[in-house]
Coordinates of N, CA and C in Angstrom, one line a residue:
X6 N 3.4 -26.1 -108.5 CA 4.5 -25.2 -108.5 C 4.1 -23.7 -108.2
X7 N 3.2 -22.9 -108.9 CA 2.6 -22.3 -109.0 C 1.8 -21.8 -107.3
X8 N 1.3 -23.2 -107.1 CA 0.8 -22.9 -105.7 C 2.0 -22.9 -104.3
X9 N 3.3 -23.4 -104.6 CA 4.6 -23.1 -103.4 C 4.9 -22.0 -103.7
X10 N 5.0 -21.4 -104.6 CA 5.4 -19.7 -104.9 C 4.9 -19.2 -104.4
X11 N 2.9 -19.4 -104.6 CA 1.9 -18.2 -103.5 C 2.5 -18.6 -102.1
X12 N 3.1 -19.7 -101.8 CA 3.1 -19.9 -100.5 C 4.6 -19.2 -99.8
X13 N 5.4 -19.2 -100.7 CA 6.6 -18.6 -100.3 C 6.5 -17.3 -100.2
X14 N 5.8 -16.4 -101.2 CA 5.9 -14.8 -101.5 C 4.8 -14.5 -100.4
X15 N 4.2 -15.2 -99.7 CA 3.3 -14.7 -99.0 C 3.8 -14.7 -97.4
X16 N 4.4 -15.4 -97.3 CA 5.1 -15.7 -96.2 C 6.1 -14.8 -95.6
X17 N 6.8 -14.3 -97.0 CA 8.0 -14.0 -97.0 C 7.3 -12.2 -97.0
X18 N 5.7 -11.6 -97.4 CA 5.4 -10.6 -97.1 C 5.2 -10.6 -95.2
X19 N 4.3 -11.6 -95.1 CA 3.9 -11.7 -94.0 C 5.2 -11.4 -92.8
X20 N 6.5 -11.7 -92.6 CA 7.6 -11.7 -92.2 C 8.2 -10.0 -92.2
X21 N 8.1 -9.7 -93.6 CA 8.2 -8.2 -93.9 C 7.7 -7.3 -93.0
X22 N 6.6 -7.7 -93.2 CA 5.0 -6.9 -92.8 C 5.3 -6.8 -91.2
X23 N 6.1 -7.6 -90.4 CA 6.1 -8.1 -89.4 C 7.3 -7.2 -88.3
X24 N 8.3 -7.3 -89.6 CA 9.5 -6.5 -89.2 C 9.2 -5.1 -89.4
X25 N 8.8 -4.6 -90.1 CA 8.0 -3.2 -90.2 C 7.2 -2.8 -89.2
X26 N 6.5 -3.6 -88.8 CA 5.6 -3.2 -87.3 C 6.6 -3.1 -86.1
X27 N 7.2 -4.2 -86.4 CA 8.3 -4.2 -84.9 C 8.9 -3.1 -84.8
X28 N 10.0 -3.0 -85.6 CA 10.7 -1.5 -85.6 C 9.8 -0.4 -85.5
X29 N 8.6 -0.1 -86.1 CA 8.3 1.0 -85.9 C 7.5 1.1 -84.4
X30 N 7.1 0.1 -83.9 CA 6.8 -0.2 -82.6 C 8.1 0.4 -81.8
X31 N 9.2 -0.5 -82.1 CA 10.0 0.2 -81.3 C 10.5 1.5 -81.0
X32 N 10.5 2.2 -82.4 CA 10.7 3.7 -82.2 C 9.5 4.0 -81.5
X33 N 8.7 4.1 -81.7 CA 7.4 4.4 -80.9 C 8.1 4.7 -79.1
X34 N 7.8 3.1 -79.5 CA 8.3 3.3 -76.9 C 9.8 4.2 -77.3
X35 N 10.6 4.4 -77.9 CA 11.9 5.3 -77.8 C 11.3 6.7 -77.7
X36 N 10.6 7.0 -78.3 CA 9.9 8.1 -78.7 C 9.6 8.8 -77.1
X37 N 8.6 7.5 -76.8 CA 7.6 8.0 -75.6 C 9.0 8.0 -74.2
X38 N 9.6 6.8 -74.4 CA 10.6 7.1 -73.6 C 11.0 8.2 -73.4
X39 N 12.0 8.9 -74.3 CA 12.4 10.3 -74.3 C 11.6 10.7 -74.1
X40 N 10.4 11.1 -74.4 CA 9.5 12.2 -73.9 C 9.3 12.2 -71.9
X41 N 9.3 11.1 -71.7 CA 9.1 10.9 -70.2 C 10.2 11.2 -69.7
X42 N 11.9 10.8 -70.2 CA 12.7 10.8 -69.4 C 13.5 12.6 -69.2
X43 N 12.5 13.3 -70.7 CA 12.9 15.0 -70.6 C 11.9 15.3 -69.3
X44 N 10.2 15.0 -69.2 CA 9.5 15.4 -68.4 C 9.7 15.1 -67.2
X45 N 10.7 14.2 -67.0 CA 11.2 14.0 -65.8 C 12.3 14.8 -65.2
X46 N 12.9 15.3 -65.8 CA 14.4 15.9 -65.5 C 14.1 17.5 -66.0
X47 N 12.7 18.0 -66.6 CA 12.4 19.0 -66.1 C 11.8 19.2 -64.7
X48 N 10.8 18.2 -64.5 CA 10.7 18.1 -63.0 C 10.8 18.1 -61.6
X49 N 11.9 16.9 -61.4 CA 13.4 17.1 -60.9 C 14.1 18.3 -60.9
X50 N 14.6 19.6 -61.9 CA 15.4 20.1 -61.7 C 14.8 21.3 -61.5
X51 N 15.0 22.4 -60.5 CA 14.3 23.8 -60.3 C 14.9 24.5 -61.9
X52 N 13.8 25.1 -62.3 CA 14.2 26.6 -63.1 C 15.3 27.0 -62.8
X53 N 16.0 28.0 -63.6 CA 17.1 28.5 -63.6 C 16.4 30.6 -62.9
X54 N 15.3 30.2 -63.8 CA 14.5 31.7 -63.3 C 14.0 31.6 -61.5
X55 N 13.7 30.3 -60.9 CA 13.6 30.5 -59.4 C 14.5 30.7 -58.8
X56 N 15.8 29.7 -59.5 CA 16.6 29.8 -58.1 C 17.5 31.2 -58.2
X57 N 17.5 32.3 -59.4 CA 18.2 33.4 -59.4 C 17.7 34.2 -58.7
X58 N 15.8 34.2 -58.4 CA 15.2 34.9 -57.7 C 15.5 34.6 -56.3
X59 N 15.7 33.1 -56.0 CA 16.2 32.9 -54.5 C 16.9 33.5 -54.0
X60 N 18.6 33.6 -55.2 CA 19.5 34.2 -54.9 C 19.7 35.5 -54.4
X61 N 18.5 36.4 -55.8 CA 18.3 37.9 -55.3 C 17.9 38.4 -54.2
X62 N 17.0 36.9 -53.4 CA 16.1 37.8 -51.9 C 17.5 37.8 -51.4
X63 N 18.4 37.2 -51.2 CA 19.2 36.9 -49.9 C 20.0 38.7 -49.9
X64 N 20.4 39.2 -50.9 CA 21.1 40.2 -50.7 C 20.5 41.2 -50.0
X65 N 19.0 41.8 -50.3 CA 17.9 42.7 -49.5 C 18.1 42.4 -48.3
X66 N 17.7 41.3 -48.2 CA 17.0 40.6 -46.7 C 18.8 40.9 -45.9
X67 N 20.0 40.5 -46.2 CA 21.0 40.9 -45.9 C 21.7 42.4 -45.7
X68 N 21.4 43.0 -46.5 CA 21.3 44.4 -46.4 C 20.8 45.2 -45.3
X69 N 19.0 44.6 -45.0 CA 18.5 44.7 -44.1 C 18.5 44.5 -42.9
X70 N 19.2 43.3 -42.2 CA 19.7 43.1 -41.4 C 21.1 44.1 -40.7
X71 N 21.6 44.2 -41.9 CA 23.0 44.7 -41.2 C 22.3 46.2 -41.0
X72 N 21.6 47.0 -41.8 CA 21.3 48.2 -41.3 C 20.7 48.6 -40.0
X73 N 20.1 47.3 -39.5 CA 19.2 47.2 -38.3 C 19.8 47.1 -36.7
X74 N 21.1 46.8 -37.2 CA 22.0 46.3 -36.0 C 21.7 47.5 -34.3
X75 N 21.6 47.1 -33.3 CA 21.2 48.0 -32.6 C 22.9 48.7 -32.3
X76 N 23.5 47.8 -32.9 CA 25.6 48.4 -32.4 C 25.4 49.8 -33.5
X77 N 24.9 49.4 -34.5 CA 24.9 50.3 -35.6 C 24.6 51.6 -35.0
X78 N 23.5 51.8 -34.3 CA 22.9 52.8 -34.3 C 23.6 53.7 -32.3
X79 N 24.8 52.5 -32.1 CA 25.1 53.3 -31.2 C 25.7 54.5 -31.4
X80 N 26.5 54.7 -32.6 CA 27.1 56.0 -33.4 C 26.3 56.3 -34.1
X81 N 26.7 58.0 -34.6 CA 25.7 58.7 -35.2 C 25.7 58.6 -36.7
X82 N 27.0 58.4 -37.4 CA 27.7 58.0 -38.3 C 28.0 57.3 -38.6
X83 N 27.5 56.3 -40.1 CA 28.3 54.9 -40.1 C 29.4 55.7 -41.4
X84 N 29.7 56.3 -41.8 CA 30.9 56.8 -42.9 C 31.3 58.6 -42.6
X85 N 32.5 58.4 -42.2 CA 32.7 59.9 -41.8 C 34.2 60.3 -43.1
X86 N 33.8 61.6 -43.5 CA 34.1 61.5 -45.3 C 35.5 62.6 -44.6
X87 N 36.8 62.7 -45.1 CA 37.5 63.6 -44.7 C 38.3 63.8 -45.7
X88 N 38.1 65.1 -46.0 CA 38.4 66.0 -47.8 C 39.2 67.1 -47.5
X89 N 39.5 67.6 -47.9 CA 40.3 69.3 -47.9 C 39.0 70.1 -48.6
X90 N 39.4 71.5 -48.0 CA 38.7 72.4 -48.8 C 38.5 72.9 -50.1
X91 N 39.3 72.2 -51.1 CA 39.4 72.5 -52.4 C 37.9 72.4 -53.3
X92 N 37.7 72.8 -53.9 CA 36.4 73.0 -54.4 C 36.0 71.3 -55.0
X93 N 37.1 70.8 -55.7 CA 37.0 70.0 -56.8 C 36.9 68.2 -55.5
X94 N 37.8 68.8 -54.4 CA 37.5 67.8 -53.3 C 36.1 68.1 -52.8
X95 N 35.3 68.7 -52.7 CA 34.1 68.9 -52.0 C 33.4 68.5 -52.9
X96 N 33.1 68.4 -54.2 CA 32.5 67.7 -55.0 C 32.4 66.3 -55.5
X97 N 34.0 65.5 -55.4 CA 34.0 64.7 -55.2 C 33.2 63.6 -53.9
X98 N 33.6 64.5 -53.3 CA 33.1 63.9 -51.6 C 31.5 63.8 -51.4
X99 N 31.1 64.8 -52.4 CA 29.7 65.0 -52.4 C 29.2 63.9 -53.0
X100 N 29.4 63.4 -54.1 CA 29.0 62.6 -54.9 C 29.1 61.2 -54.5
X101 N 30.2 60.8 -53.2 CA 30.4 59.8 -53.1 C 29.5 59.3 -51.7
X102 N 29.0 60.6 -50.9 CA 28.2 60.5 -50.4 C 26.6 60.7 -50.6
X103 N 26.1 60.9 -51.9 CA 25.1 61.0 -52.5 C 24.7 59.7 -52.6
X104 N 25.8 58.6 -53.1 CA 26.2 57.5 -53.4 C 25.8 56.5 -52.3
X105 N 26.4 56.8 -51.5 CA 26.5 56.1 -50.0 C 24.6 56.3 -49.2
X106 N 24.6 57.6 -49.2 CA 22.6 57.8 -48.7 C 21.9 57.5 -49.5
X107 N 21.8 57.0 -51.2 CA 20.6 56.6 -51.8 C 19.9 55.2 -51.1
X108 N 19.1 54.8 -51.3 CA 18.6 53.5 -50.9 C 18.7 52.8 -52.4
X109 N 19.1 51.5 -52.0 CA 18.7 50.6 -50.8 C 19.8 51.1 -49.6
X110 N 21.4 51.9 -49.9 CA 21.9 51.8 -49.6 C 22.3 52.1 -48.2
X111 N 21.4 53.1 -48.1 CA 20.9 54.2 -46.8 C 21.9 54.4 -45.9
X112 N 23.2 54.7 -45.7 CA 23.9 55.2 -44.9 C 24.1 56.4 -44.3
X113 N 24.6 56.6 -43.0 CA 24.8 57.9 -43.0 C 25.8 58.4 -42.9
X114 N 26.0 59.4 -43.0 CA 27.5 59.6 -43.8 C 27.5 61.6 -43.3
X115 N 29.0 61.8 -42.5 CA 28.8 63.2 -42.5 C 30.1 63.8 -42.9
X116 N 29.7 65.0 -43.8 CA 30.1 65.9 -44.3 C 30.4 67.4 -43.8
X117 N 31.7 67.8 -43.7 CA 32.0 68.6 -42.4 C 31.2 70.1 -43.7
X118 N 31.1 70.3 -44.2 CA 30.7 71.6 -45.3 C 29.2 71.5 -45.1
X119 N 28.8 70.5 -45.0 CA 27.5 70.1 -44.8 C 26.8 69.9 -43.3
X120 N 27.2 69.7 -42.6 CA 26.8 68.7 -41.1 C 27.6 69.5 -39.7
X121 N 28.7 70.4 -40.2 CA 29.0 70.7 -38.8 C 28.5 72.3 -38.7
X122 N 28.5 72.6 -37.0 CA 27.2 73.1 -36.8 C 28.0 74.5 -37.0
X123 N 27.1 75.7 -37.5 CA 28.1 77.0 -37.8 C 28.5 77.4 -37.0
X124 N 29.4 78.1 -36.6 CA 30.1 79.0 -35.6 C 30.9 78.0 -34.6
X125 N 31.3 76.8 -34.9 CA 31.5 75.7 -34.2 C 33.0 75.3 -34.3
X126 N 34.0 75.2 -33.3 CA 35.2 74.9 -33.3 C 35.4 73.8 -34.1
X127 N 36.4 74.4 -35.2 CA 36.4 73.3 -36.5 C 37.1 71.5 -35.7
X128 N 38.1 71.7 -34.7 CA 38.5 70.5 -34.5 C 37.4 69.9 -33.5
X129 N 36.6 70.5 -32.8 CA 35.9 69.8 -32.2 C 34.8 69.2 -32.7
X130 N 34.4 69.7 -33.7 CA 33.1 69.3 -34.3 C 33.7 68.1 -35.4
X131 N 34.8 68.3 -36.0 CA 35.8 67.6 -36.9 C 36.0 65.6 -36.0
X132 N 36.6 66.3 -34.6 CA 36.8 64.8 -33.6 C 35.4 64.1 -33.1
X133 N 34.1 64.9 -32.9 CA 33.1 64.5 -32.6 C 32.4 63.7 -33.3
X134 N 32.9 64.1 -34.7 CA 32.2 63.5 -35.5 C 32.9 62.0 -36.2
X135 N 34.3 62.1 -35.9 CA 35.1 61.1 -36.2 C 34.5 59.9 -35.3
X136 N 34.5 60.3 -34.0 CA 34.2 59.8 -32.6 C 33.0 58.9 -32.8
X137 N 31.9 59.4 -33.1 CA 30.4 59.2 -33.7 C 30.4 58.3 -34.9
X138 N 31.2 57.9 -35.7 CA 31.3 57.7 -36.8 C 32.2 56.2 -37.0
X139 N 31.4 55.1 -37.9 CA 32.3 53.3 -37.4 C 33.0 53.7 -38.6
X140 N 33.4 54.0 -39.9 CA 34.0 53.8 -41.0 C 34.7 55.1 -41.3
X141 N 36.0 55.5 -41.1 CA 36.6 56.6 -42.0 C 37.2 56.7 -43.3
X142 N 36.5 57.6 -43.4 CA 36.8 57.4 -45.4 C 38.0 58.8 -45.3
X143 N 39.2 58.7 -46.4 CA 40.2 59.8 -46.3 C 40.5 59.7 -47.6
X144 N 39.7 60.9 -49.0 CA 39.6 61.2 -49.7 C 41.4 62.1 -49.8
X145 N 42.3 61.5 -50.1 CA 43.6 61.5 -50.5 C 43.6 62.3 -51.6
X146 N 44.0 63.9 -51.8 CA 44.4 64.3 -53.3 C 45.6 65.3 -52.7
X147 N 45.9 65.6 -53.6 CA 46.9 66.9 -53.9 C 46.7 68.0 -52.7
X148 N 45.5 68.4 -52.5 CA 44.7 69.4 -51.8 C 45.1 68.9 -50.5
X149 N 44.6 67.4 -49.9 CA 44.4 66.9 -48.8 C 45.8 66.8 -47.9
X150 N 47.1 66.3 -49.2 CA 48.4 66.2 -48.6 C 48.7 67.9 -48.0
X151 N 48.6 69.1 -48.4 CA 48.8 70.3 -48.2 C 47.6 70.8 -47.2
X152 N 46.6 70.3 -46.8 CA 45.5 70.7 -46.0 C 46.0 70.5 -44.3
X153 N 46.4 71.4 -43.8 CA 46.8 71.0 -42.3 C 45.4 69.8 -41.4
X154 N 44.5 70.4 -41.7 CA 43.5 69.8 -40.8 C 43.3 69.0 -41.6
X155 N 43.1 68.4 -42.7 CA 43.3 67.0 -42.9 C 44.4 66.1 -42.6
X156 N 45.6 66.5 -42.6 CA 46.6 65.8 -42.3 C 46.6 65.2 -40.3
X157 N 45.9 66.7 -39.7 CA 45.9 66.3 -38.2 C 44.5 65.4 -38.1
X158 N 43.5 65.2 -39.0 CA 42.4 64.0 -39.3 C 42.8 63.1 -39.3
X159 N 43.7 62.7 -40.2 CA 44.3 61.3 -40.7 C 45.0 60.8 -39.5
X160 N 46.1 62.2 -38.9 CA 46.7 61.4 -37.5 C 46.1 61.4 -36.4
X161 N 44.6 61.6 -36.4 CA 43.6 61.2 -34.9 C 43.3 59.9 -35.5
X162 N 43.0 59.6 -36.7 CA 42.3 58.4 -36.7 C 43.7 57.1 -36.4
X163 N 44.3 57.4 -36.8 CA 45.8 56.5 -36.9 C 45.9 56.3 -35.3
X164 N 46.2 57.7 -34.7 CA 46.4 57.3 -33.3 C 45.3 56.7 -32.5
X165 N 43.7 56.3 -32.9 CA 42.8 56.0 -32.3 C 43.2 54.3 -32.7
X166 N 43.6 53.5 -33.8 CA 43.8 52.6 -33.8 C 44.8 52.5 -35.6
X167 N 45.9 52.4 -35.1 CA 46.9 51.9 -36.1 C 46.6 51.1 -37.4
X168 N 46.3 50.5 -36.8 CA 46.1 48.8 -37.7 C 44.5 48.8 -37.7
X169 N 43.5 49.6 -37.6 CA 42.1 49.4 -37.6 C 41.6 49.3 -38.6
X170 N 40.7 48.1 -39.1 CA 39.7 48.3 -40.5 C 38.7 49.0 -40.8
X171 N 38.9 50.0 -40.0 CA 38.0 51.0 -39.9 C 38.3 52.3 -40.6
X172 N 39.4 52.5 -40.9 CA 39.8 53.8 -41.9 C 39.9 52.7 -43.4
X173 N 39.8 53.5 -44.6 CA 39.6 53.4 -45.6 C 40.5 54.6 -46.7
X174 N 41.1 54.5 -46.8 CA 42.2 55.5 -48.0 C 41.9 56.2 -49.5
X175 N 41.0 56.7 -49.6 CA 40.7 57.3 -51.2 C 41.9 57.8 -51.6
X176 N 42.5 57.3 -53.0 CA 43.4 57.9 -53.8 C 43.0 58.4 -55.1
X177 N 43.0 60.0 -55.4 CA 42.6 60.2 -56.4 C 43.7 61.4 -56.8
X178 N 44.1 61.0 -58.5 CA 45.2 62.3 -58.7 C 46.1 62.1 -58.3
X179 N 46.7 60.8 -57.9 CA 47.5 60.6 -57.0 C 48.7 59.9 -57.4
X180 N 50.1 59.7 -57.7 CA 51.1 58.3 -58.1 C 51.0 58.1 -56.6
X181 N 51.5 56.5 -57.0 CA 51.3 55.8 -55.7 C 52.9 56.5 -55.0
X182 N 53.5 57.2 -55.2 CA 54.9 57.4 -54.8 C 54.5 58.7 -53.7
X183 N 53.3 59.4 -54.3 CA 52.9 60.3 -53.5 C 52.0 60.2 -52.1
X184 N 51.8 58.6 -52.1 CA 51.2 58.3 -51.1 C 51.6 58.0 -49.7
X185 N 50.7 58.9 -48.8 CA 51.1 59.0 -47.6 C 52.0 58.0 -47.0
X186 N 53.0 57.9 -46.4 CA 53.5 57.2 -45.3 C 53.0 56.2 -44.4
X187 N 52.4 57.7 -43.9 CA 51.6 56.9 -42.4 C 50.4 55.5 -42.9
X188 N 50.6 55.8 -43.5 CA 48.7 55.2 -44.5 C 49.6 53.4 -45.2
X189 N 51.1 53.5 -45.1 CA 51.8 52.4 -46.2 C 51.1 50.8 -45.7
X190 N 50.2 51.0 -44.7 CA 50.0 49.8 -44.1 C 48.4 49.3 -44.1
X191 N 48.3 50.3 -45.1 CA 46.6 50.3 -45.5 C 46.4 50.4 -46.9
X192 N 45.6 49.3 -47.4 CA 45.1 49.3 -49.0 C 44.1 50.8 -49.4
X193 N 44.8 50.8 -50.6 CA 44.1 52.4 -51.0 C 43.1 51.8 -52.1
X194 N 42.0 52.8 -52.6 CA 41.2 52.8 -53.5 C 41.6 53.8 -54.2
X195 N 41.7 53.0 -55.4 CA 42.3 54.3 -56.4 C 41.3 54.6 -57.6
X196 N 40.6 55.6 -56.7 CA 39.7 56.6 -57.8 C 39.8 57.3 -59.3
X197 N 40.7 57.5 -59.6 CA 41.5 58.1 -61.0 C 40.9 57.3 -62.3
X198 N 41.1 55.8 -61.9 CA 40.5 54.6 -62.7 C 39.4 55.0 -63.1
X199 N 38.4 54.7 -62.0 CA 36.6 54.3 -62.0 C 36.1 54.5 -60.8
X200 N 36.3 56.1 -60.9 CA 35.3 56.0 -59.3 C 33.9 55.7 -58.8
X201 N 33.0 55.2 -59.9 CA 31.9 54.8 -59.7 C 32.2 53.3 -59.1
X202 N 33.3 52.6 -59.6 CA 33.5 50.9 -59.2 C 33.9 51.2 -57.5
X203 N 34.9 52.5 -57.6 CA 35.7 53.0 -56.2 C 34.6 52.7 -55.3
X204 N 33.3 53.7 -55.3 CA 32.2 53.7 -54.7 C 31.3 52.6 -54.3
X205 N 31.3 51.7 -55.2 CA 31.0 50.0 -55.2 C 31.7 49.4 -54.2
X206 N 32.7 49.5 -54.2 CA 34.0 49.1 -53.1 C 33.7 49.0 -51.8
X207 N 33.4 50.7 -51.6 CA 33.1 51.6 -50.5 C 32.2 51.3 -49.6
X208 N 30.9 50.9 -50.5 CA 29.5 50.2 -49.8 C 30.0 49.1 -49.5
X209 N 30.7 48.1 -50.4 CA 30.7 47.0 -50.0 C 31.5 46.4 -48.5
X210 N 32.3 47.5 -48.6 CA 33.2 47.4 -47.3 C 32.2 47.7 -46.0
X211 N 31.4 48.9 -46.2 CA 30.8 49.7 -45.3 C 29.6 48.5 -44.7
X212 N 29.3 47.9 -45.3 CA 28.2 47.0 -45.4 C 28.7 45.8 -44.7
X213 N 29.9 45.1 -44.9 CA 30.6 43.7 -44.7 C 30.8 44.3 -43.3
X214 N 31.3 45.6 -43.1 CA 31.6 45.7 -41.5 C 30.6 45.9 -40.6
X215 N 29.4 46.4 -40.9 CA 27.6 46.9 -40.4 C 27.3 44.9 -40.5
X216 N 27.4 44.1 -41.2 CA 27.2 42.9 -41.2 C 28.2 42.0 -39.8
X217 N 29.7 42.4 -39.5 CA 29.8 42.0 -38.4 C 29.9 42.4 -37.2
X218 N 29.2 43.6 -37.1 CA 28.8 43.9 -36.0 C 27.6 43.3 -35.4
X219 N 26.6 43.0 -36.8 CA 25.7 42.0 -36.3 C 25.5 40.3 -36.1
X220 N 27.4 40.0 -36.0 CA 27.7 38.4 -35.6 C 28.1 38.9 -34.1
X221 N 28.6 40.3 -34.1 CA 29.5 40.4 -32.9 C 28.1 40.2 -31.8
X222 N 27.2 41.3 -32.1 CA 25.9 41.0 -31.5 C 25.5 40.1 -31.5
X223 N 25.4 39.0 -31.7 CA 24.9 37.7 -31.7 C 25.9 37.0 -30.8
X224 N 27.1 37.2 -30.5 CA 28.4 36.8 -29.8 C 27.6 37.1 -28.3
X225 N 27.9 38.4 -28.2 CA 27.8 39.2 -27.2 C 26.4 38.8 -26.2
X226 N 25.2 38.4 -27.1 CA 24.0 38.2 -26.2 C 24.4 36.5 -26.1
X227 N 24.4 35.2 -26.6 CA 24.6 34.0 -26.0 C 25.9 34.2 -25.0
X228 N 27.1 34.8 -25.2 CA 28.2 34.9 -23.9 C 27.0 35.9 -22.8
X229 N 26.4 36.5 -22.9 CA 25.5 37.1 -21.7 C 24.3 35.9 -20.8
X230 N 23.9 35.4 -22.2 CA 23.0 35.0 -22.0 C 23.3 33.4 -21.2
X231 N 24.8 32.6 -21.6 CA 25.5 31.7 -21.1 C 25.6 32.0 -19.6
X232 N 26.1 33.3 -19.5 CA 26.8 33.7 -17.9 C 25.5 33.6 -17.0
X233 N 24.1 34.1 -17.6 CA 23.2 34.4 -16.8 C 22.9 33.6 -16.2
X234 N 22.7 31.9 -17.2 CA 22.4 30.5 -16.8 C 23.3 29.8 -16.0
X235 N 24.4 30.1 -16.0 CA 25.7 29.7 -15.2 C 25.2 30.3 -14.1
X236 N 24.8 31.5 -13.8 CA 24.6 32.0 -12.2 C 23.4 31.8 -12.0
X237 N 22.2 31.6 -12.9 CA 21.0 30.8 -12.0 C 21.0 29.7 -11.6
X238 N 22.4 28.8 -12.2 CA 22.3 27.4 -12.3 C 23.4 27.2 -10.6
X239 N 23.7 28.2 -10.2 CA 24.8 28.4 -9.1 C 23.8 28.9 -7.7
X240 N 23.3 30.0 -8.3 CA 21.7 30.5 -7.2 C 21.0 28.9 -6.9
X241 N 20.5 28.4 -8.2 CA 19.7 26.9 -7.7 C 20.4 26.1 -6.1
X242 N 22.1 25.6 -6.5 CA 22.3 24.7 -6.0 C 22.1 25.8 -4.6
X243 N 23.2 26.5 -4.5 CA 23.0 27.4 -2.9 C 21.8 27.3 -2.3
X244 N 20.7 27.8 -3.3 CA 19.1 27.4 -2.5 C 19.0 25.8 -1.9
X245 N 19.0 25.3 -2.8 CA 18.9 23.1 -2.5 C 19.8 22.8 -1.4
X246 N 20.9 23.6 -1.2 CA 22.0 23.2 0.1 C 21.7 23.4 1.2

């Protein structure tokens, strides 16, 4: 009797002993599993720190390009700033072109208090420079609506193209009720708010349009570069005939 007991309690450890290994075996491979299936799927997946860095090259490298454009550089001016003489407008204007020439942002930008030449016929040096110049900026205040030669600014650019994305409307000090007429068909930037964001705007615009002049260039040379092949491929047959 004595000896089926040893044989049952021993059995019955042995079995124990048995299920104890297993399960802990099995956490084991769970264990190492997980461990392989994280090192795998860090593996697999890029950093969060590379691909932000990726992200960042693209806007330089972009920047860079559009400032390079050879269209760019056929005018003398890519932002031509047009203010009244008011003290508090010339400061503003100043700043937004300070804004505009730092780098990366490097534009050029002219400023009639600054850039036109002395003793120099104010409209002529005023239209030359419009002329010269892809982006018009029209620093809109109080001053500017009362400024004759701003107002005849605003209507060279209007008559040079109506509907052009090429003028740009600063509103500063301004209810929208006070705003120009001629202008009702163009989005304003309204400075009053945040004119540091205004100036964010500004580049960004100035920049997006310096960027398609460099698709337009890329238009412009394959339609060149199409035509050329078209008439060597016309010169061929005439020779062969």
């Amino acid at each position: 009797m004595h000896f089926l007991n040893s044989i049952f309690f021993s059995g019955w450890f042995q079995k124990l002993f048995k299920s104890r290994k297993t399960s802990s075996t099995e956490n084991e491979k769970d264990k190492a599993g997980e461990k392989l299936a994280t090192a795998t799927s860090i593996e697999s997946e890029p950093s969060s720190s590379a691909s932000s860095e990726g992200t960042a090259l693209t806007k330089p490298e972009r920047l860079k390009v559009g400032l390079s454009s050879e269209l760019r550089w056929k005018r003398k001016y890519d932002v031509f700033v047009c203010h009244s003489s008011a003290q508090r407008d010339i400061e503003e204007a100043t700043r937004l072109v300070l804004f505009l020439e730092t780098p990366p942002r490097s534009l050029r930008c002219f400023l009639w208090h600054r850039d036109s030449c002395p003793g120099g016929a104010i409209s002529t040096e005023f239209c030359k420079a419009m002329e010269n110049s892809h982006i018009r900026v029209l620093l809109i205040t109080l001053s500017f609506l009362q400024d004759d030669w701003c107002s005849y600014m605003m209507h060279q650019a209007l008559a040079e193209g109506p509907m052009s994305n090429r003028m740009i409307p600063l509103l500063q000090g301004l209810a929208h009720s006070q705003y120009p007429q001629e202008l009702r068909f163009y989005y304003y930037i309204d400075l009053s708010r945040n004119p540091d964001y205004g100036f964010s705007v500004i580049n960004k615009t100035v920049q997006s349009y310096l960027e398609k002049l460099i698709e337009n260039e890329k238009k412009l040379s394959c339609s060149l570069g199409g035509s050329s092949s078209a008439s060597d491929g016309r010169d061929r047959v005439q020779e062969t005939t």
